[in-house]
Structures are given as structure tokens and as C-alpha cells.
């Protein structure tokens, strides 16, 4: 049987497509036409601006991807249990010898020894823990251990990209143990996100892609933040049109020092507009692939 769209290649898949009467018809199509139809649907679901020059005056609009209203349940025991054996070490020798916290120097350690999947720009990439709602538990656990999660604020975006360093007040050995536990919990979070919370994961990806395809102004901090969930998807080979290496290259080029804030408003809008246009072009053909669609859509 030949493909019912191109009428040339052999049919290999069955798809559903809306017909002229508004009803969905089942068509038997070849691999190439199935892929083209999937891309057409994704383009249609990610546009908010009318696109001129298309056959039939087609207009494209964004559809909302929303959750079911249930907040992700906490990791059993969370990180507090993982650190339980360390808590007793926080006792001070005596009140007279106690240093005031605001007089101590916070020493930061990065993720240099962590696996590349959990390391980004020298810090720990904790997008998984963020998406399942466990970052607050991590902060509380580290605070109980006299440590802090140190994120990046850029262009008004707090904790951009959910990349953190661990801050401690002199106990490097304990901080090293905490770093290993932190990577383990992020690994578990990503597994749980993919296996148990696909709607949460898919929502994050679709929102990020829709903004990158359609934004009119884009600061460096926001760009970095939007690329963060896409990096996870690319690592899982869920995207067509871009690789994890390309995403990491884009993230590495962004300046998160806040230098753009020193520009005059008109100049800042100009560079943000140029950045948005470049992102629109780069992500126009980036799509969730068939594996991602089966999981999230």
C-alpha cells in the first residue's frame, strides 16, 4: 500500500489528521510523511504570531500545556535522611568560642568532580530537583549542616538555570560528602521526573520551546534559564534539531555577570531584541521527537 499523502513511498505508519470536514481521519503514510506531519503539528502548537505566505492563509497559535493541579510528592526522606549522620557535628564547643555567622567567610565549591551530566559551568545542575519541587528541602538540609546553596542571579532571574555551588564555612571534607549526596539526589530526581511525572517534565519543555520560538525580547539570564530544561531533554535524546552539546555551547556563551543592566534602557532593549530574533531562528525547527511525544503528549 502506498502512502496516502505523497502516493510514492510505501505506507509504514498510521496517523490521524484533521480533514476538511473537521473530523479526524486515519491515514496510512510513509516514514517521511509521518515525520513531516509531526513537525507540522508541533509548529502549529508553538506559534503565537500569524505566519504570512503559507498556503491557504494558515494561522498558527500556541496551545497550553497544563498540569493536573497535583503538586509533585516529596522524595521519601529527601536529602535530610541522606545527611542525617552529619547533623550532630554542628554542635559548637562553647558559647564563648562561637563565631558569629556573619563574620565568617563562605567558601564555595563547584562540581568539578561530578559526572558531566550534573555539571554545568562549574556548578551542580539541579534542574531535576527544581522540577519535582525538592529544592527547598535541599536548602533546608544544607542549612542544617551550616552550608548554603549558592545560585546565580542574572538580569532579574534568580537562580538562573538552577545551577548552584555549595557554600561552606571551612569544613571542606563535609562539603565534599554533601556534593556526592547532592549528585545522587539529582540523579534520582531526573529518573522520577521522567518515569513518574512526565506531565511536569513535558510542561517545562513545551513552555521553554514556545518562548524561545516566539519571544520578542530575551535577556541573557532568561535565555540561560530557558535552556536549562532543554539540556535535560537533549541528554535524554528527546529533541530533534539540536544536541546537548549545542545547548551547552549556547549556555557557555551567555554572560551572567549582569553587565547588560548597566546599559541604557533603549540599548538594552535593542540587544535583547537581537538575541530574541536569533533564538527564534535557532529554535524554529527544534521539536520534541517521537520518543518525547509518546511520553509527554
PDB file of C-alpha atoms in Angstrom:
ATOM      1  CA  UNK A   1       0.000   0.000   0.000  1.00  0.00           C
ATOM      2  CA  UNK A   2       1.323   3.415  -0.979  1.00  0.00           C
ATOM      3  CA  UNK A   3       1.448   6.433   1.324  1.00  0.00           C
ATOM      4  CA  UNK A   4      -1.885   8.284   1.316  1.00  0.00           C
ATOM      5  CA  UNK A   5      -0.148  11.676   1.361  1.00  0.00           C
ATOM      6  CA  UNK A   6       2.748  11.502  -1.107  1.00  0.00           C
ATOM      7  CA  UNK A   7       1.430   8.446  -3.001  1.00  0.00           C
ATOM      8  CA  UNK A   8       5.009   7.390  -3.723  1.00  0.00           C
ATOM      9  CA  UNK A   9       6.691   5.553  -0.845  1.00  0.00           C
ATOM     10  CA  UNK A  10       5.243   2.504   0.857  1.00  0.00           C
ATOM     11  CA  UNK A  11       2.998   3.181   3.850  1.00  0.00           C
ATOM     12  CA  UNK A  12       4.629   2.301   7.180  1.00  0.00           C
ATOM     13  CA  UNK A  13       2.581   4.068   9.856  1.00  0.00           C
ATOM     14  CA  UNK A  14      -0.973   5.023  10.705  1.00  0.00           C
ATOM     15  CA  UNK A  15      -1.576   8.634  11.765  1.00  0.00           C
ATOM     16  CA  UNK A  16      -4.641  10.737  12.469  1.00  0.00           C
ATOM     17  CA  UNK A  17      -5.114  14.064  10.676  1.00  0.00           C
ATOM     18  CA  UNK A  18      -7.975  16.534  10.643  1.00  0.00           C
ATOM     19  CA  UNK A  19      -9.813  16.544   7.348  1.00  0.00           C
ATOM     20  CA  UNK A  20     -11.628  19.320   5.522  1.00  0.00           C
ATOM     21  CA  UNK A  21     -14.856  18.496   7.375  1.00  0.00           C
ATOM     22  CA  UNK A  22     -13.163  18.978  10.769  1.00  0.00           C
ATOM     23  CA  UNK A  23     -13.258  15.265  11.547  1.00  0.00           C
ATOM     24  CA  UNK A  24     -10.101  13.261  12.193  1.00  0.00           C
ATOM     25  CA  UNK A  25      -9.255  10.687   9.540  1.00  0.00           C
ATOM     26  CA  UNK A  26      -6.832   7.807   9.863  1.00  0.00           C
ATOM     27  CA  UNK A  27      -4.203   7.784   7.144  1.00  0.00           C
ATOM     28  CA  UNK A  28      -1.549   5.226   6.280  1.00  0.00           C
ATOM     29  CA  UNK A  29       1.639   7.067   5.439  1.00  0.00           C
ATOM     30  CA  UNK A  30       5.367   6.577   4.880  1.00  0.00           C
ATOM     31  CA  UNK A  31       8.018   7.425   7.484  1.00  0.00           C
ATOM     32  CA  UNK A  32       8.899  10.756   5.828  1.00  0.00           C
ATOM     33  CA  UNK A  33       5.304  11.968   5.692  1.00  0.00           C
ATOM     34  CA  UNK A  34       4.689  10.848   9.278  1.00  0.00           C
ATOM     35  CA  UNK A  35       7.701  12.854  10.398  1.00  0.00           C
ATOM     36  CA  UNK A  36       6.592  15.899   8.381  1.00  0.00           C
ATOM     37  CA  UNK A  37       3.083  15.682   9.858  1.00  0.00           C
ATOM     38  CA  UNK A  38       4.508  15.501  13.393  1.00  0.00           C
ATOM     39  CA  UNK A  39       6.648  18.581  12.721  1.00  0.00           C
ATOM     40  CA  UNK A  40       3.640  20.409  11.249  1.00  0.00           C
ATOM     41  CA  UNK A  41       1.599  19.721  14.390  1.00  0.00           C
ATOM     42  CA  UNK A  42       4.413  20.874  16.643  1.00  0.00           C
ATOM     43  CA  UNK A  43       4.932  24.073  14.637  1.00  0.00           C
ATOM     44  CA  UNK A  44       1.213  24.760  14.850  1.00  0.00           C
ATOM     45  CA  UNK A  45       1.207  24.255  18.613  1.00  0.00           C
ATOM     46  CA  UNK A  46       4.183  26.552  19.213  1.00  0.00           C
ATOM     47  CA  UNK A  47       3.270  29.671  17.200  1.00  0.00           C
ATOM     48  CA  UNK A  48       1.548  32.769  18.506  1.00  0.00           C
ATOM     49  CA  UNK A  49       2.186  35.072  15.531  1.00  0.00           C
ATOM     50  CA  UNK A  50       0.399  34.798  12.208  1.00  0.00           C
ATOM     51  CA  UNK A  51       2.742  33.472   9.558  1.00  0.00           C
ATOM     52  CA  UNK A  52       2.203  35.009   6.149  1.00  0.00           C
ATOM     53  CA  UNK A  53       2.925  33.337   2.849  1.00  0.00           C
ATOM     54  CA  UNK A  54       1.560  29.914   3.844  1.00  0.00           C
ATOM     55  CA  UNK A  55      -0.851  28.071   1.607  1.00  0.00           C
ATOM     56  CA  UNK A  56      -4.434  28.846   2.489  1.00  0.00           C
ATOM     57  CA  UNK A  57      -3.542  31.706   4.873  1.00  0.00           C
ATOM     58  CA  UNK A  58      -2.801  29.369   7.751  1.00  0.00           C
ATOM     59  CA  UNK A  59      -2.602  30.936  11.204  1.00  0.00           C
ATOM     60  CA  UNK A  60      -0.672  29.251  13.986  1.00  0.00           C
ATOM     61  CA  UNK A  61      -1.202  29.588  17.705  1.00  0.00           C
ATOM     62  CA  UNK A  62       0.093  28.244  20.997  1.00  0.00           C
ATOM     63  CA  UNK A  63      -1.839  25.630  22.908  1.00  0.00           C
ATOM     64  CA  UNK A  64      -1.476  25.494  26.659  1.00  0.00           C
ATOM     65  CA  UNK A  65       0.125  22.530  28.362  1.00  0.00           C
ATOM     66  CA  UNK A  66      -1.078  22.469  31.940  1.00  0.00           C
ATOM     67  CA  UNK A  67      -0.690  20.079  34.822  1.00  0.00           C
ATOM     68  CA  UNK A  68      -3.415  18.242  36.663  1.00  0.00           C
ATOM     69  CA  UNK A  69      -3.148  20.511  39.704  1.00  0.00           C
ATOM     70  CA  UNK A  70      -1.375  17.970  41.889  1.00  0.00           C
ATOM     71  CA  UNK A  71       1.950  19.067  43.295  1.00  0.00           C
ATOM     72  CA  UNK A  72       4.767  16.534  42.965  1.00  0.00           C
ATOM     73  CA  UNK A  73       5.054  14.391  46.109  1.00  0.00           C
ATOM     74  CA  UNK A  74       8.297  14.757  48.051  1.00  0.00           C
ATOM     75  CA  UNK A  75      11.155  12.308  47.730  1.00  0.00           C
ATOM     76  CA  UNK A  76      10.779   9.835  50.598  1.00  0.00           C
ATOM     77  CA  UNK A  77      13.175  11.004  53.251  1.00  0.00           C
ATOM     78  CA  UNK A  78      14.540  13.592  50.822  1.00  0.00           C
ATOM     79  CA  UNK A  79      18.080  14.717  51.383  1.00  0.00           C
ATOM     80  CA  UNK A  80      17.604  15.212  55.112  1.00  0.00           C
ATOM     81  CA  UNK A  81      17.809  11.447  55.612  1.00  0.00           C
ATOM     82  CA  UNK A  82      20.886  11.227  53.436  1.00  0.00           C
ATOM     83  CA  UNK A  83      22.623  13.764  55.647  1.00  0.00           C
ATOM     84  CA  UNK A  84      21.281  12.528  58.989  1.00  0.00           C
ATOM     85  CA  UNK A  85      24.595  11.092  60.114  1.00  0.00           C
ATOM     86  CA  UNK A  86      26.235  14.503  59.803  1.00  0.00           C
ATOM     87  CA  UNK A  87      23.827  16.681  61.783  1.00  0.00           C
ATOM     88  CA  UNK A  88      25.338  16.063  65.205  1.00  0.00           C
ATOM     89  CA  UNK A  89      28.643  17.564  64.037  1.00  0.00           C
ATOM     90  CA  UNK A  90      27.068  21.020  64.130  1.00  0.00           C
ATOM     91  CA  UNK A  91      27.339  21.455  67.934  1.00  0.00           C
ATOM     92  CA  UNK A  92      29.550  24.348  68.995  1.00  0.00           C
ATOM     93  CA  UNK A  93      32.349  23.714  71.506  1.00  0.00           C
ATOM     94  CA  UNK A  94      31.236  26.590  73.722  1.00  0.00           C
ATOM     95  CA  UNK A  95      29.226  29.770  73.523  1.00  0.00           C
ATOM     96  CA  UNK A  96      32.292  31.930  74.177  1.00  0.00           C
ATOM     97  CA  UNK A  97      34.200  30.406  71.276  1.00  0.00           C
ATOM     98  CA  UNK A  98      31.324  30.550  68.795  1.00  0.00           C
ATOM     99  CA  UNK A  99      31.904  32.730  65.759  1.00  0.00           C
ATOM    100  CA  UNK A 100      29.156  34.963  64.536  1.00  0.00           C
ATOM    101  CA  UNK A 101      27.900  33.643  61.233  1.00  0.00           C
ATOM    102  CA  UNK A 102      28.048  36.982  59.505  1.00  0.00           C
ATOM    103  CA  UNK A 103      31.737  37.307  60.364  1.00  0.00           C
ATOM    104  CA  UNK A 104      32.750  34.026  58.769  1.00  0.00           C
ATOM    105  CA  UNK A 105      33.848  33.635  55.185  1.00  0.00           C
ATOM    106  CA  UNK A 106      31.676  31.483  52.956  1.00  0.00           C
ATOM    107  CA  UNK A 107      33.851  29.171  50.851  1.00  0.00           C
ATOM    108  CA  UNK A 108      32.284  27.870  47.643  1.00  0.00           C
ATOM    109  CA  UNK A 109      32.999  24.555  45.963  1.00  0.00           C
ATOM    110  CA  UNK A 110      31.927  23.633  42.462  1.00  0.00           C
ATOM    111  CA  UNK A 111      31.032  20.403  40.728  1.00  0.00           C
ATOM    112  CA  UNK A 112      34.444  19.668  39.235  1.00  0.00           C
ATOM    113  CA  UNK A 113      34.389  16.008  40.309  1.00  0.00           C
ATOM    114  CA  UNK A 114      30.778  15.319  39.326  1.00  0.00           C
ATOM    115  CA  UNK A 115      29.644  13.460  36.232  1.00  0.00           C
ATOM    116  CA  UNK A 116      29.305  15.779  33.212  1.00  0.00           C
ATOM    117  CA  UNK A 117      25.516  15.289  33.104  1.00  0.00           C
ATOM    118  CA  UNK A 118      25.202  17.006  36.506  1.00  0.00           C
ATOM    119  CA  UNK A 119      27.866  19.658  35.966  1.00  0.00           C
ATOM    120  CA  UNK A 120      27.253  22.964  34.202  1.00  0.00           C
ATOM    121  CA  UNK A 121      29.532  25.993  34.118  1.00  0.00           C
ATOM    122  CA  UNK A 122      31.404  24.650  37.124  1.00  0.00           C
ATOM    123  CA  UNK A 123      28.290  24.214  39.280  1.00  0.00           C
ATOM    124  CA  UNK A 124      25.766  21.496  40.056  1.00  0.00           C
ATOM    125  CA  UNK A 125      22.881  21.441  37.549  1.00  0.00           C
ATOM    126  CA  UNK A 126      19.833  20.733  39.720  1.00  0.00           C
ATOM    127  CA  UNK A 127      17.007  21.189  37.215  1.00  0.00           C
ATOM    128  CA  UNK A 128      15.516  17.821  38.162  1.00  0.00           C
ATOM    129  CA  UNK A 129      15.238  18.686  41.847  1.00  0.00           C
ATOM    130  CA  UNK A 130      13.702  22.027  40.893  1.00  0.00           C
ATOM    131  CA  UNK A 131      11.057  20.482  38.650  1.00  0.00           C
ATOM    132  CA  UNK A 132       9.908  17.901  41.199  1.00  0.00           C
ATOM    133  CA  UNK A 133       9.717  20.611  43.881  1.00  0.00           C
ATOM    134  CA  UNK A 134      12.500  19.422  46.184  1.00  0.00           C
ATOM    135  CA  UNK A 135      14.978  22.320  46.067  1.00  0.00           C
ATOM    136  CA  UNK A 136      13.574  23.852  49.242  1.00  0.00           C
ATOM    137  CA  UNK A 137      14.200  20.562  51.056  1.00  0.00           C
ATOM    138  CA  UNK A 138      17.777  20.622  49.766  1.00  0.00           C
ATOM    139  CA  UNK A 139      18.258  24.189  51.006  1.00  0.00           C
ATOM    140  CA  UNK A 140      16.951  23.280  54.468  1.00  0.00           C
ATOM    141  CA  UNK A 141      19.183  20.217  54.628  1.00  0.00           C
ATOM    142  CA  UNK A 142      22.290  22.183  53.718  1.00  0.00           C
ATOM    143  CA  UNK A 143      21.373  24.993  56.102  1.00  0.00           C
ATOM    144  CA  UNK A 144      21.097  22.451  58.914  1.00  0.00           C
ATOM    145  CA  UNK A 145      24.622  21.388  58.031  1.00  0.00           C
ATOM    146  CA  UNK A 146      25.838  25.002  58.157  1.00  0.00           C
ATOM    147  CA  UNK A 147      26.064  25.185  54.369  1.00  0.00           C
ATOM    148  CA  UNK A 148      24.272  27.040  51.613  1.00  0.00           C
ATOM    149  CA  UNK A 149      23.243  26.522  48.003  1.00  0.00           C
ATOM    150  CA  UNK A 150      24.713  29.435  46.060  1.00  0.00           C
ATOM    151  CA  UNK A 151      22.919  30.160  42.789  1.00  0.00           C
ATOM    152  CA  UNK A 152      23.280  32.847  40.130  1.00  0.00           C
ATOM    153  CA  UNK A 153      21.041  35.881  39.714  1.00  0.00           C
ATOM    154  CA  UNK A 154      21.257  37.399  36.249  1.00  0.00           C
ATOM    155  CA  UNK A 155      19.063  40.060  34.641  1.00  0.00           C
ATOM    156  CA  UNK A 156      16.499  39.719  37.421  1.00  0.00           C
ATOM    157  CA  UNK A 157      16.281  35.925  37.103  1.00  0.00           C
ATOM    158  CA  UNK A 158      17.026  34.355  40.488  1.00  0.00           C
ATOM    159  CA  UNK A 159      18.873  31.021  40.463  1.00  0.00           C
ATOM    160  CA  UNK A 160      19.136  31.153  36.670  1.00  0.00           C
ATOM    161  CA  UNK A 161      19.309  27.693  35.142  1.00  0.00           C
ATOM    162  CA  UNK A 162      19.199  26.130  38.625  1.00  0.00           C
ATOM    163  CA  UNK A 163      22.965  25.856  38.659  1.00  0.00           C
ATOM    164  CA  UNK A 164      24.494  26.022  42.134  1.00  0.00           C
ATOM    165  CA  UNK A 165      27.720  25.849  44.050  1.00  0.00           C
ATOM    166  CA  UNK A 166      27.948  24.589  47.637  1.00  0.00           C
ATOM    167  CA  UNK A 167      28.962  27.212  50.181  1.00  0.00           C
ATOM    168  CA  UNK A 168      30.534  26.133  53.481  1.00  0.00           C
ATOM    169  CA  UNK A 169      32.347  27.800  56.371  1.00  0.00           C
ATOM    170  CA  UNK A 170      35.560  25.804  56.441  1.00  0.00           C
ATOM    171  CA  UNK A 171      34.615  22.129  56.566  1.00  0.00           C
ATOM    172  CA  UNK A 172      35.707  21.100  53.065  1.00  0.00           C
ATOM    173  CA  UNK A 173      35.590  17.381  53.865  1.00  0.00           C
ATOM    174  CA  UNK A 174      31.930  17.508  54.852  1.00  0.00           C
ATOM    175  CA  UNK A 175      31.140  19.666  51.827  1.00  0.00           C
ATOM    176  CA  UNK A 176      32.700  17.008  49.601  1.00  0.00           C
ATOM    177  CA  UNK A 177      30.459  14.331  51.106  1.00  0.00           C
ATOM    178  CA  UNK A 178      27.429  16.560  50.659  1.00  0.00           C
ATOM    179  CA  UNK A 179      28.370  17.118  47.000  1.00  0.00           C
ATOM    180  CA  UNK A 180      28.238  13.370  46.327  1.00  0.00           C
ATOM    181  CA  UNK A 181      24.846  13.095  48.037  1.00  0.00           C
ATOM    182  CA  UNK A 182      23.575  16.071  46.058  1.00  0.00           C
ATOM    183  CA  UNK A 183      24.503  14.472  42.729  1.00  0.00           C
ATOM    184  CA  UNK A 184      22.845  11.224  43.788  1.00  0.00           C
ATOM    185  CA  UNK A 185      19.598  13.019  44.669  1.00  0.00           C
ATOM    186  CA  UNK A 186      19.624  14.948  41.377  1.00  0.00           C
ATOM    187  CA  UNK A 187      20.081  11.667  39.506  1.00  0.00           C
ATOM    188  CA  UNK A 188      17.119  10.175  41.375  1.00  0.00           C
ATOM    189  CA  UNK A 189      15.058  13.292  40.704  1.00  0.00           C
ATOM    190  CA  UNK A 190      15.621  13.055  36.953  1.00  0.00           C
ATOM    191  CA  UNK A 191      14.613   9.400  36.907  1.00  0.00           C
ATOM    192  CA  UNK A 192      11.471  10.163  38.891  1.00  0.00           C
ATOM    193  CA  UNK A 193      10.681  13.148  36.688  1.00  0.00           C
ATOM    194  CA  UNK A 194      10.811  11.008  33.550  1.00  0.00           C
ATOM    195  CA  UNK A 195       9.106   7.920  34.942  1.00  0.00           C
ATOM    196  CA  UNK A 196       6.518   9.336  37.364  1.00  0.00           C
ATOM    197  CA  UNK A 197       5.964  12.995  36.415  1.00  0.00           C
ATOM    198  CA  UNK A 198       6.005  13.155  32.603  1.00  0.00           C
ATOM    199  CA  UNK A 199       3.361  15.900  32.557  1.00  0.00           C
ATOM    200  CA  UNK A 200       5.574  18.147  34.711  1.00  0.00           C
ATOM    201  CA  UNK A 201       8.585  17.399  32.543  1.00  0.00           C
ATOM    202  CA  UNK A 202       6.665  17.906  29.291  1.00  0.00           C
ATOM    203  CA  UNK A 203       5.152  21.160  30.532  1.00  0.00           C
ATOM    204  CA  UNK A 204       8.591  22.582  31.268  1.00  0.00           C
ATOM    205  CA  UNK A 205       9.931  21.592  27.841  1.00  0.00           C
ATOM    206  CA  UNK A 206       6.934  22.870  25.870  1.00  0.00           C
ATOM    207  CA  UNK A 207       6.869  26.198  27.696  1.00  0.00           C
ATOM    208  CA  UNK A 208      10.603  26.747  27.157  1.00  0.00           C
ATOM    209  CA  UNK A 209      10.388  25.863  23.460  1.00  0.00           C
ATOM    210  CA  UNK A 210       7.328  28.054  22.889  1.00  0.00           C
ATOM    211  CA  UNK A 211       9.076  31.076  24.435  1.00  0.00           C
ATOM    212  CA  UNK A 212      12.322  30.528  22.528  1.00  0.00           C
ATOM    213  CA  UNK A 213      10.416  30.225  19.241  1.00  0.00           C
ATOM    214  CA  UNK A 214       8.282  33.334  19.805  1.00  0.00           C
ATOM    215  CA  UNK A 215       9.870  35.761  22.285  1.00  0.00           C
ATOM    216  CA  UNK A 216      10.422  39.352  21.184  1.00  0.00           C
ATOM    217  CA  UNK A 217      12.876  40.330  23.956  1.00  0.00           C
ATOM    218  CA  UNK A 218      15.286  37.919  25.627  1.00  0.00           C
ATOM    219  CA  UNK A 219      17.821  38.725  28.336  1.00  0.00           C
ATOM    220  CA  UNK A 220      20.877  36.562  28.885  1.00  0.00           C
ATOM    221  CA  UNK A 221      19.651  35.395  32.292  1.00  0.00           C
ATOM    222  CA  UNK A 222      16.267  34.341  30.912  1.00  0.00           C
ATOM    223  CA  UNK A 223      17.892  32.621  27.926  1.00  0.00           C
ATOM    224  CA  UNK A 224      20.116  30.607  30.261  1.00  0.00           C
ATOM    225  CA  UNK A 225      17.103  29.666  32.390  1.00  0.00           C
ATOM    226  CA  UNK A 226      15.025  28.525  29.393  1.00  0.00           C
ATOM    227  CA  UNK A 227      17.851  26.380  28.051  1.00  0.00           C
ATOM    228  CA  UNK A 228      18.133  24.523  31.360  1.00  0.00           C
ATOM    229  CA  UNK A 229      15.190  22.073  30.922  1.00  0.00           C
ATOM    230  CA  UNK A 230      16.079  21.649  27.250  1.00  0.00           C
ATOM    231  CA  UNK A 231      19.526  20.439  28.291  1.00  0.00           C
ATOM    232  CA  UNK A 232      17.883  17.623  30.266  1.00  0.00           C
ATOM    233  CA  UNK A 233      15.704  16.692  27.285  1.00  0.00           C
ATOM    234  CA  UNK A 234      18.656  16.728  24.898  1.00  0.00           C
ATOM    235  CA  UNK A 235      20.635  14.496  27.264  1.00  0.00           C
ATOM    236  CA  UNK A 236      17.732  12.021  27.055  1.00  0.00           C
ATOM    237  CA  UNK A 237      17.702  12.369  23.233  1.00  0.00           C
ATOM    238  CA  UNK A 238      14.173  13.755  23.171  1.00  0.00           C
ATOM    239  CA  UNK A 239      14.752  16.675  20.790  1.00  0.00           C
ATOM    240  CA  UNK A 240      15.092  16.899  17.023  1.00  0.00           C
ATOM    241  CA  UNK A 241      17.070  19.809  15.611  1.00  0.00           C
ATOM    242  CA  UNK A 242      19.579  20.388  18.400  1.00  0.00           C
ATOM    243  CA  UNK A 243      22.009  18.359  20.539  1.00  0.00           C
ATOM    244  CA  UNK A 244      23.002  18.655  24.184  1.00  0.00           C
ATOM    245  CA  UNK A 245      26.474  19.807  23.087  1.00  0.00           C
ATOM    246  CA  UNK A 246      24.930  22.663  21.089  1.00  0.00           C
ATOM    247  CA  UNK A 247      22.739  23.690  24.019  1.00  0.00           C
ATOM    248  CA  UNK A 248      25.723  23.675  26.370  1.00  0.00           C
ATOM    249  CA  UNK A 249      27.683  25.787  23.879  1.00  0.00           C
ATOM    250  CA  UNK A 250      24.861  28.344  23.814  1.00  0.00           C
ATOM    251  CA  UNK A 251      24.760  28.386  27.637  1.00  0.00           C
ATOM    252  CA  UNK A 252      28.529  28.778  27.905  1.00  0.00           C
ATOM    253  CA  UNK A 253      28.470  31.899  25.720  1.00  0.00           C
ATOM    254  CA  UNK A 254      25.947  33.751  27.887  1.00  0.00           C
ATOM    255  CA  UNK A 255      27.245  36.426  30.247  1.00  0.00           C
ATOM    256  CA  UNK A 256      25.587  36.017  33.649  1.00  0.00           C
ATOM    257  CA  UNK A 257      27.535  38.797  35.353  1.00  0.00           C
ATOM    258  CA  UNK A 258      24.687  41.267  34.891  1.00  0.00           C
ATOM    259  CA  UNK A 259      26.651  43.556  32.602  1.00  0.00           C
ATOM    260  CA  UNK A 260      23.609  44.331  30.459  1.00  0.00           C
ATOM    261  CA  UNK A 261      21.999  46.063  33.447  1.00  0.00           C
ATOM    262  CA  UNK A 262      24.499  48.898  33.006  1.00  0.00           C
ATOM    263  CA  UNK A 263      23.178  49.683  29.538  1.00  0.00           C
ATOM    264  CA  UNK A 264      20.648  52.405  28.862  1.00  0.00           C
ATOM    265  CA  UNK A 265      17.124  51.030  28.537  1.00  0.00           C
ATOM    266  CA  UNK A 266      16.925  51.690  24.801  1.00  0.00           C
ATOM    267  CA  UNK A 267      20.239  49.928  24.163  1.00  0.00           C
ATOM    268  CA  UNK A 268      19.284  47.036  26.426  1.00  0.00           C
ATOM    269  CA  UNK A 269      16.009  46.562  24.545  1.00  0.00           C
ATOM    270  CA  UNK A 270      17.939  46.567  21.263  1.00  0.00           C
ATOM    271  CA  UNK A 271      20.373  43.826  22.288  1.00  0.00           C
ATOM    272  CA  UNK A 272      17.576  41.805  23.924  1.00  0.00           C
ATOM    273  CA  UNK A 273      15.573  42.081  20.685  1.00  0.00           C
ATOM    274  CA  UNK A 274      18.530  40.894  18.593  1.00  0.00           C
ATOM    275  CA  UNK A 275      19.059  37.978  20.970  1.00  0.00           C
ATOM    276  CA  UNK A 276      15.354  37.068  20.768  1.00  0.00           C
ATOM    277  CA  UNK A 277      15.392  37.131  16.958  1.00  0.00           C
ATOM    278  CA  UNK A 278      18.459  34.882  16.902  1.00  0.00           C
ATOM    279  CA  UNK A 279      16.776  32.453  19.334  1.00  0.00           C
ATOM    280  CA  UNK A 280      13.589  32.439  17.197  1.00  0.00           C
ATOM    281  CA  UNK A 281      15.629  31.426  14.160  1.00  0.00           C
ATOM    282  CA  UNK A 282      17.722  28.830  16.003  1.00  0.00           C
ATOM    283  CA  UNK A 283      14.782  27.086  17.667  1.00  0.00           C
ATOM    284  CA  UNK A 284      12.256  27.355  14.832  1.00  0.00           C
ATOM    285  CA  UNK A 285      12.914  23.766  13.759  1.00  0.00           C
ATOM    286  CA  UNK A 286      13.685  22.308  17.193  1.00  0.00           C
ATOM    287  CA  UNK A 287      10.953  19.829  18.041  1.00  0.00           C
ATOM    288  CA  UNK A 288      10.084  17.145  20.534  1.00  0.00           C
ATOM    289  CA  UNK A 289      10.871  13.894  18.763  1.00  0.00           C
ATOM    290  CA  UNK A 290       8.661  10.836  18.525  1.00  0.00           C
ATOM    291  CA  UNK A 291      10.023   9.369  21.760  1.00  0.00           C
ATOM    292  CA  UNK A 292       9.189  12.557  23.644  1.00  0.00           C
ATOM    293  CA  UNK A 293       5.717  12.784  22.098  1.00  0.00           C
ATOM    294  CA  UNK A 294       4.913   9.250  23.208  1.00  0.00           C
ATOM    295  CA  UNK A 295       5.980  10.128  26.744  1.00  0.00           C
ATOM    296  CA  UNK A 296       4.608  13.653  27.161  1.00  0.00           C
ATOM    297  CA  UNK A 297       1.831  14.336  24.669  1.00  0.00           C
TER     298      UNK A 297
END
